[in-house]
Amino acid sequence: MTIPALDAVGAGRPDAAPAIPGPARRALAVLTRNKLALAGALVLLALFAFCFLGSLLHPTDQIHTDLAQAGRAPGAGHPLGTTDLGYDQLGRLMYGGRTSLEVGLAAGLLATLLGTVYGAVAGYCGGWVDAVLMRITDAALAIPALFLLVVVATLITPSKPVLILIIASVAWLSPARLIRGEALALRSRDYLHAMRLMGGGGGRAVFRHIVPNAVGTVLVNATFQVADAILYVAYLSFLGLSVPPPAADWGSLLSAGITYTQVGHWWLIFPPGLAIVLVVAAFNCLGDGLRDAFDVRPAKG
């Protein structure tokens, strides 16, 4: 005698087992349910499209000045007005956004890479190696990052590659401490003991086991590092340590616009300021969503 209900769902067959989603699928499901993370991702997509594709719809000359058009209010032909040098402000916002995003992304990812390797080596080796590496990190963290950035930027002429290296050389310290903690927890796992018994070396342990198993922490930290790097670019530019003209970034646009606060040229201040706030908030929302997604634990039942 058969039981139709069980036959229908396959519960009567021993080979029928409930489908258990893998870690990546489970993390993606959690991420897609996070409305703030999705909003952050959409804002980032819109900002990248605006900066890198917007010039196709609104082409402008961002190299040559046009003093006859300087200081114009928003209107026909110039939706966000013009700057003190006659540049179209909307086009300038796109042009400067490319610098901010490129430097921020490159510096944040480079800092994450350096900090991940440094922290993984320190945590895996332990002992005096860990002590020496972490004391170096602690000493560097004791010095304010902005102070270091300003000192270095005044000694070297800023450019995109220089800004990337300067910011990354300061920003790698936090991910190094974070990944070092992950490495200390992972180094005692059974699979690492087995790897060492089979003759595996430290390089294999770090790059084939510790770093891949800490990838969730690395990805989450990378989003925060990129957001911080974009802020560092804005800080330096606001202090006058930006890429040389005619290049620009959102921080330098904001710094130049502050000069015209008293005469009411709001279009020189609010758009770049809003762009900085939006991109940093979007990366932070996405980072929070990724942290929740990679922190998922299987349900107990």
Short mmCIF file of C-alpha atoms in Angstrom, two decimals:
data_model
loop_
_atom_site.label_atom_id
_atom_site.label_comp_id
_atom_site.label_asym_id
_atom_site.label_seq_id
_atom_site.Cartn_x
_atom_site.Cartn_y
_atom_site.Cartn_z
CA MET A 1 0.00 0.00 0.00
CA THR A 2 1.43 3.35 -0.99
CA ILE A 3 1.00 6.66 0.71
CA PRO A 4 0.29 9.24 -2.03
CA ALA A 5 1.23 12.26 0.08
CA LEU A 6 4.66 10.87 0.83
CA ASP A 7 5.12 9.70 -2.74
CA ALA A 8 4.22 13.13 -4.03
CA VAL A 9 6.98 14.89 -2.15
CA GLY A 10 9.45 12.04 -2.34
CA ALA A 11 9.62 11.63 1.43
CA GLY A 12 9.21 7.84 1.11
CA ARG A 13 12.45 7.54 -0.89
CA PRO A 14 15.69 7.20 1.07
CA ASP A 15 17.60 9.19 -1.55
CA ALA A 16 15.33 12.21 -1.11
CA ALA A 17 16.97 14.74 1.20
CA PRO A 18 16.07 18.37 1.81
CA ALA A 19 18.13 20.77 -0.25
CA ILE A 20 20.53 22.71 1.97
CA PRO A 21 21.80 25.91 0.37
CA GLY A 22 25.57 26.41 0.25
CA PRO A 23 27.29 29.23 2.14
CA ALA A 24 27.54 31.49 -0.91
CA ARG A 25 23.87 31.04 -1.82
CA ARG A 26 22.82 31.57 1.77
CA ALA A 27 24.93 34.72 2.05
CA LEU A 28 23.46 36.06 -1.21
CA ALA A 29 19.93 35.37 0.06
CA VAL A 30 20.61 37.31 3.25
CA LEU A 31 22.22 40.17 1.31
CA THR A 32 19.28 40.51 -1.08
CA ARG A 33 16.89 40.74 1.87
CA ASN A 34 18.86 43.65 3.33
CA LYS A 35 17.15 46.76 1.96
CA LEU A 36 19.91 49.14 3.07
CA ALA A 37 22.57 47.03 1.38
CA LEU A 38 20.55 46.90 -1.84
CA ALA A 39 19.99 50.65 -1.69
CA GLY A 40 23.73 51.16 -1.19
CA ALA A 41 24.53 48.95 -4.17
CA LEU A 42 22.04 50.83 -6.37
CA VAL A 43 23.44 54.22 -5.29
CA LEU A 44 26.98 53.05 -6.09
CA LEU A 45 25.87 51.75 -9.47
CA ALA A 46 24.19 55.08 -10.22
CA LEU A 47 27.24 57.10 -9.12
CA PHE A 48 29.65 54.99 -11.19
CA ALA A 49 27.37 55.32 -14.22
CA PHE A 50 27.11 59.08 -13.63
CA CYS A 51 30.88 59.58 -13.37
CA PHE A 52 32.09 57.24 -16.11
CA LEU A 53 29.18 57.29 -18.58
CA GLY A 54 27.52 60.64 -17.90
CA SER A 55 29.86 62.52 -20.23
CA LEU A 56 28.34 60.60 -23.14
CA LEU A 57 25.01 62.37 -22.48
CA HIS A 58 26.47 65.68 -21.29
CA PRO A 59 29.86 66.26 -22.97
CA THR A 60 31.85 69.23 -21.65
CA ASP A 61 35.35 70.67 -21.92
CA GLN A 62 37.09 70.12 -18.59
CA ILE A 63 40.57 71.09 -19.80
CA HIS A 64 40.29 74.66 -21.09
CA THR A 65 38.95 77.50 -18.96
CA ASP A 66 36.26 79.90 -20.19
CA LEU A 67 36.22 83.02 -18.01
CA ALA A 68 33.37 84.51 -20.01
CA GLN A 69 31.13 81.78 -18.58
CA ALA A 70 32.51 81.95 -15.02
CA GLY A 71 30.13 81.94 -12.04
CA ARG A 72 26.92 81.39 -14.00
CA ALA A 73 23.91 80.13 -12.06
CA PRO A 74 22.17 76.87 -13.08
CA GLY A 75 20.24 77.30 -16.28
CA ALA A 76 19.97 76.28 -19.91
CA GLY A 77 23.15 74.59 -21.12
CA HIS A 78 24.56 74.41 -17.59
CA PRO A 79 22.15 72.44 -15.32
CA LEU A 80 24.40 73.00 -12.29
CA GLY A 81 25.89 76.33 -13.34
CA THR A 82 29.59 76.97 -13.90
CA THR A 83 32.67 77.27 -11.69
CA ASP A 84 34.84 80.32 -11.07
CA LEU A 85 36.96 79.31 -14.08
CA GLY A 86 34.03 78.72 -16.43
CA TYR A 87 33.92 74.93 -16.24
CA ASP A 88 30.48 73.35 -16.46
CA GLN A 89 29.79 72.23 -12.87
CA LEU A 90 27.83 69.10 -13.82
CA GLY A 91 30.65 67.95 -16.10
CA ARG A 92 33.17 68.91 -13.41
CA LEU A 93 31.29 66.74 -10.94
CA MET A 94 31.57 63.77 -13.30
CA TYR A 95 35.22 64.47 -14.04
CA GLY A 96 36.14 64.89 -10.38
CA GLY A 97 34.12 61.84 -9.40
CA ARG A 98 36.30 59.64 -11.58
CA THR A 99 39.38 60.71 -9.65
CA SER A 100 37.72 60.23 -6.26
CA LEU A 101 36.34 56.81 -7.14
CA GLU A 102 39.47 55.55 -8.91
CA VAL A 103 41.82 56.65 -6.12
CA GLY A 104 39.43 55.50 -3.40
CA LEU A 105 38.89 52.06 -4.93
CA ALA A 106 42.55 51.46 -5.74
CA ALA A 107 43.82 52.72 -2.37
CA GLY A 108 41.16 50.83 -0.40
CA LEU A 109 41.78 47.54 -2.21
CA LEU A 110 45.57 47.91 -2.01
CA ALA A 111 45.33 48.66 1.73
CA THR A 112 43.11 45.61 2.21
CA LEU A 113 45.52 43.40 0.28
CA LEU A 114 48.57 44.60 2.24
CA GLY A 115 46.79 44.38 5.57
CA THR A 116 45.40 40.91 4.82
CA VAL A 117 48.80 39.42 3.97
CA TYR A 118 50.54 41.19 6.87
CA GLY A 119 47.91 40.19 9.43
CA ALA A 120 47.67 36.60 8.16
CA VAL A 121 51.44 36.12 8.41
CA ALA A 122 51.55 37.63 11.91
CA GLY A 123 48.63 35.55 13.18
CA TYR A 124 49.81 32.28 11.64
CA CYS A 125 53.44 32.56 12.75
CA GLY A 126 52.66 33.74 16.28
CA GLY A 127 55.42 34.02 18.87
CA TRP A 128 58.09 36.66 18.42
CA VAL A 129 57.16 37.23 14.76
CA ASP A 130 53.61 38.18 15.76
CA ALA A 131 54.90 40.33 18.63
CA VAL A 132 57.30 42.31 16.43
CA LEU A 133 54.84 42.80 13.56
CA MET A 134 52.03 43.89 15.86
CA ARG A 135 54.23 46.33 17.79
CA ILE A 136 55.11 47.97 14.48
CA THR A 137 51.41 48.19 13.69
CA ASP A 138 50.57 49.61 17.12
CA ALA A 139 53.29 52.25 16.80
CA ALA A 140 51.98 53.32 13.40
CA LEU A 141 48.37 53.39 14.64
CA ALA A 142 49.40 55.71 17.49
CA ILE A 143 50.14 58.46 14.94
CA PRO A 144 47.00 60.18 13.55
CA ALA A 145 46.43 59.00 9.99
CA LEU A 146 45.48 62.45 8.70
CA PHE A 147 48.69 63.93 10.11
CA LEU A 148 50.77 61.31 8.28
CA LEU A 149 48.85 61.89 5.06
CA VAL A 150 49.34 65.66 5.20
CA VAL A 151 53.07 65.34 5.94
CA VAL A 152 53.70 62.90 3.11
CA ALA A 153 51.48 64.77 0.65
CA THR A 154 53.38 68.02 1.28
CA LEU A 155 56.69 66.33 0.54
CA ILE A 156 55.58 64.70 -2.72
CA THR A 157 53.66 66.28 -5.60
CA PRO A 158 50.20 64.66 -5.50
CA SER A 159 49.01 62.63 -8.49
CA LYS A 160 46.65 59.68 -8.82
CA PRO A 161 49.33 56.98 -8.32
CA VAL A 162 50.97 58.97 -5.51
CA LEU A 163 47.65 59.49 -3.70
CA ILE A 164 46.86 55.78 -4.00
CA LEU A 165 50.21 54.80 -2.48
CA ILE A 166 50.05 57.46 0.25
CA ILE A 167 46.55 56.50 1.40
CA ALA A 168 47.21 52.75 1.17
CA SER A 169 50.41 53.14 3.20
CA VAL A 170 48.31 54.46 6.09
CA ALA A 171 45.05 52.55 5.67
CA TRP A 172 46.47 48.98 5.75
CA LEU A 173 46.98 49.06 9.53
CA SER A 174 43.36 48.41 10.54
CA PRO A 175 42.79 45.40 8.24
CA ALA A 176 46.12 43.98 9.41
CA ARG A 177 44.91 43.84 13.01
CA LEU A 178 41.54 42.47 11.96
CA ILE A 179 42.92 39.65 9.79
CA ARG A 180 45.56 38.83 12.41
CA GLY A 181 42.72 38.03 14.81
CA GLU A 182 41.11 35.77 12.19
CA ALA A 183 44.44 34.02 11.59
CA LEU A 184 44.93 33.36 15.31
CA ALA A 185 41.54 31.63 15.40
CA LEU A 186 42.16 29.63 12.21
CA ARG A 187 45.72 28.46 12.89
CA SER A 188 44.56 25.86 15.42
CA ARG A 189 42.08 24.18 13.04
CA ASP A 190 42.52 20.48 12.30
CA TYR A 191 43.01 20.95 8.56
CA LEU A 192 46.02 23.18 9.19
CA HIS A 193 47.55 20.56 11.51
CA ALA A 194 46.98 17.96 8.81
CA MET A 195 48.56 20.23 6.19
CA ARG A 196 51.68 20.69 8.33
CA LEU A 197 51.95 16.93 8.94
CA MET A 198 51.85 16.40 5.18
CA GLY A 199 54.82 18.76 4.74
CA GLY A 200 52.99 21.97 3.84
CA GLY A 201 54.83 25.21 4.54
CA GLY A 202 53.79 28.57 5.93
CA GLY A 203 53.12 30.09 2.51
CA ARG A 204 50.63 27.38 1.66
CA ALA A 205 48.97 27.75 5.04
CA VAL A 206 48.57 31.51 4.65
CA PHE A 207 47.53 31.75 0.99
CA ARG A 208 45.66 28.46 0.53
CA HIS A 209 43.92 28.12 3.88
CA ILE A 210 43.89 31.17 6.16
CA VAL A 211 43.18 33.92 3.61
CA PRO A 212 40.48 31.95 1.70
CA ASN A 213 38.74 31.07 4.97
CA ALA A 214 38.81 34.73 6.04
CA VAL A 215 37.47 35.96 2.69
CA GLY A 216 34.19 37.11 4.23
CA THR A 217 35.99 39.35 6.69
CA VAL A 218 38.30 40.59 3.92
CA LEU A 219 35.41 41.54 1.61
CA VAL A 220 33.50 43.34 4.35
CA ASN A 221 36.60 45.25 5.42
CA ALA A 222 37.39 46.17 1.81
CA THR A 223 34.11 48.11 1.46
CA PHE A 224 34.88 50.14 4.58
CA GLN A 225 38.46 50.72 3.42
CA VAL A 226 37.26 52.10 0.09
CA ALA A 227 34.83 54.44 1.87
CA ASP A 228 37.62 55.64 4.19
CA ALA A 229 39.99 56.11 1.25
CA ILE A 230 37.45 58.31 -0.56
CA LEU A 231 37.16 60.41 2.59
CA TYR A 232 40.96 60.66 2.82
CA VAL A 233 41.05 61.93 -0.77
CA ALA A 234 38.45 64.56 0.16
CA TYR A 235 40.39 65.55 3.30
CA LEU A 236 43.64 66.05 1.40
CA SER A 237 41.95 67.91 -1.43
CA PHE A 238 40.09 70.17 0.98
CA LEU A 239 43.47 71.08 2.48
CA GLY A 240 44.82 71.90 -0.98
CA LEU A 241 46.78 68.66 -1.44
CA SER A 242 44.85 67.36 -4.43
CA VAL A 243 45.82 66.32 -7.94
CA PRO A 244 47.14 69.32 -9.93
CA PRO A 245 44.75 71.24 -12.26
CA PRO A 246 43.03 70.78 -14.62
CA ALA A 247 42.40 67.46 -12.87
CA ALA A 248 39.95 67.57 -9.98
CA ASP A 249 38.14 65.47 -7.40
CA TRP A 250 35.09 66.03 -5.24
CA GLY A 251 37.17 67.30 -2.31
CA SER A 252 38.89 69.98 -4.41
CA LEU A 253 35.53 71.04 -5.88
CA LEU A 254 34.14 71.41 -2.37
CA SER A 255 37.21 73.34 -1.24
CA ALA A 256 36.96 75.74 -4.19
CA GLY A 257 33.23 76.22 -3.64
CA ILE A 258 33.62 77.21 0.01
CA THR A 259 35.30 80.43 -1.16
CA TYR A 260 32.04 81.53 -2.77
CA THR A 261 29.73 80.76 0.15
CA GLN A 262 29.14 84.44 0.93
CA VAL A 263 27.97 85.26 -2.60
CA GLY A 264 25.42 82.43 -2.65
CA HIS A 265 26.98 80.13 -5.23
CA TRP A 266 25.37 77.05 -3.64
CA TRP A 267 25.86 74.95 -6.80
CA LEU A 268 29.61 74.94 -6.13
CA ILE A 269 29.18 73.47 -2.62
CA PHE A 270 26.17 71.18 -2.30
CA PRO A 271 26.65 68.85 -5.33
CA PRO A 272 30.22 67.72 -4.48
CA GLY A 273 29.40 67.56 -0.77
CA LEU A 274 26.30 65.47 -1.47
CA ALA A 275 28.28 63.18 -3.78
CA ILE A 276 30.87 62.49 -1.04
CA VAL A 277 28.16 61.78 1.53
CA LEU A 278 26.25 59.49 -0.82
CA VAL A 279 29.23 57.38 -1.91
CA VAL A 280 30.58 56.93 1.63
CA ALA A 281 27.14 56.10 3.04
CA ALA A 282 26.50 53.65 0.18
CA PHE A 283 29.77 51.78 0.76
CA ASN A 284 29.05 51.62 4.49
CA CYS A 285 25.52 50.28 3.92
CA LEU A 286 26.87 47.68 1.50
CA GLY A 287 29.59 46.73 4.00
CA ASP A 288 27.02 46.29 6.78
CA GLY A 289 24.97 44.07 4.49
CA LEU A 290 27.99 41.95 3.56
CA ARG A 291 28.91 41.58 7.24
CA ASP A 292 25.43 40.27 8.03
CA ALA A 293 25.52 37.98 5.00
CA PHE A 294 28.86 36.37 5.85
CA ASP A 295 27.92 36.08 9.52
CA VAL A 296 25.00 33.75 8.78
CA ARG A 297 24.86 30.63 10.94
CA PRO A 298 22.92 27.52 10.02
CA ALA A 299 19.61 27.37 11.78
CA LYS A 300 19.36 24.93 14.63
CA GLY A 301 16.50 22.54 14.50
#
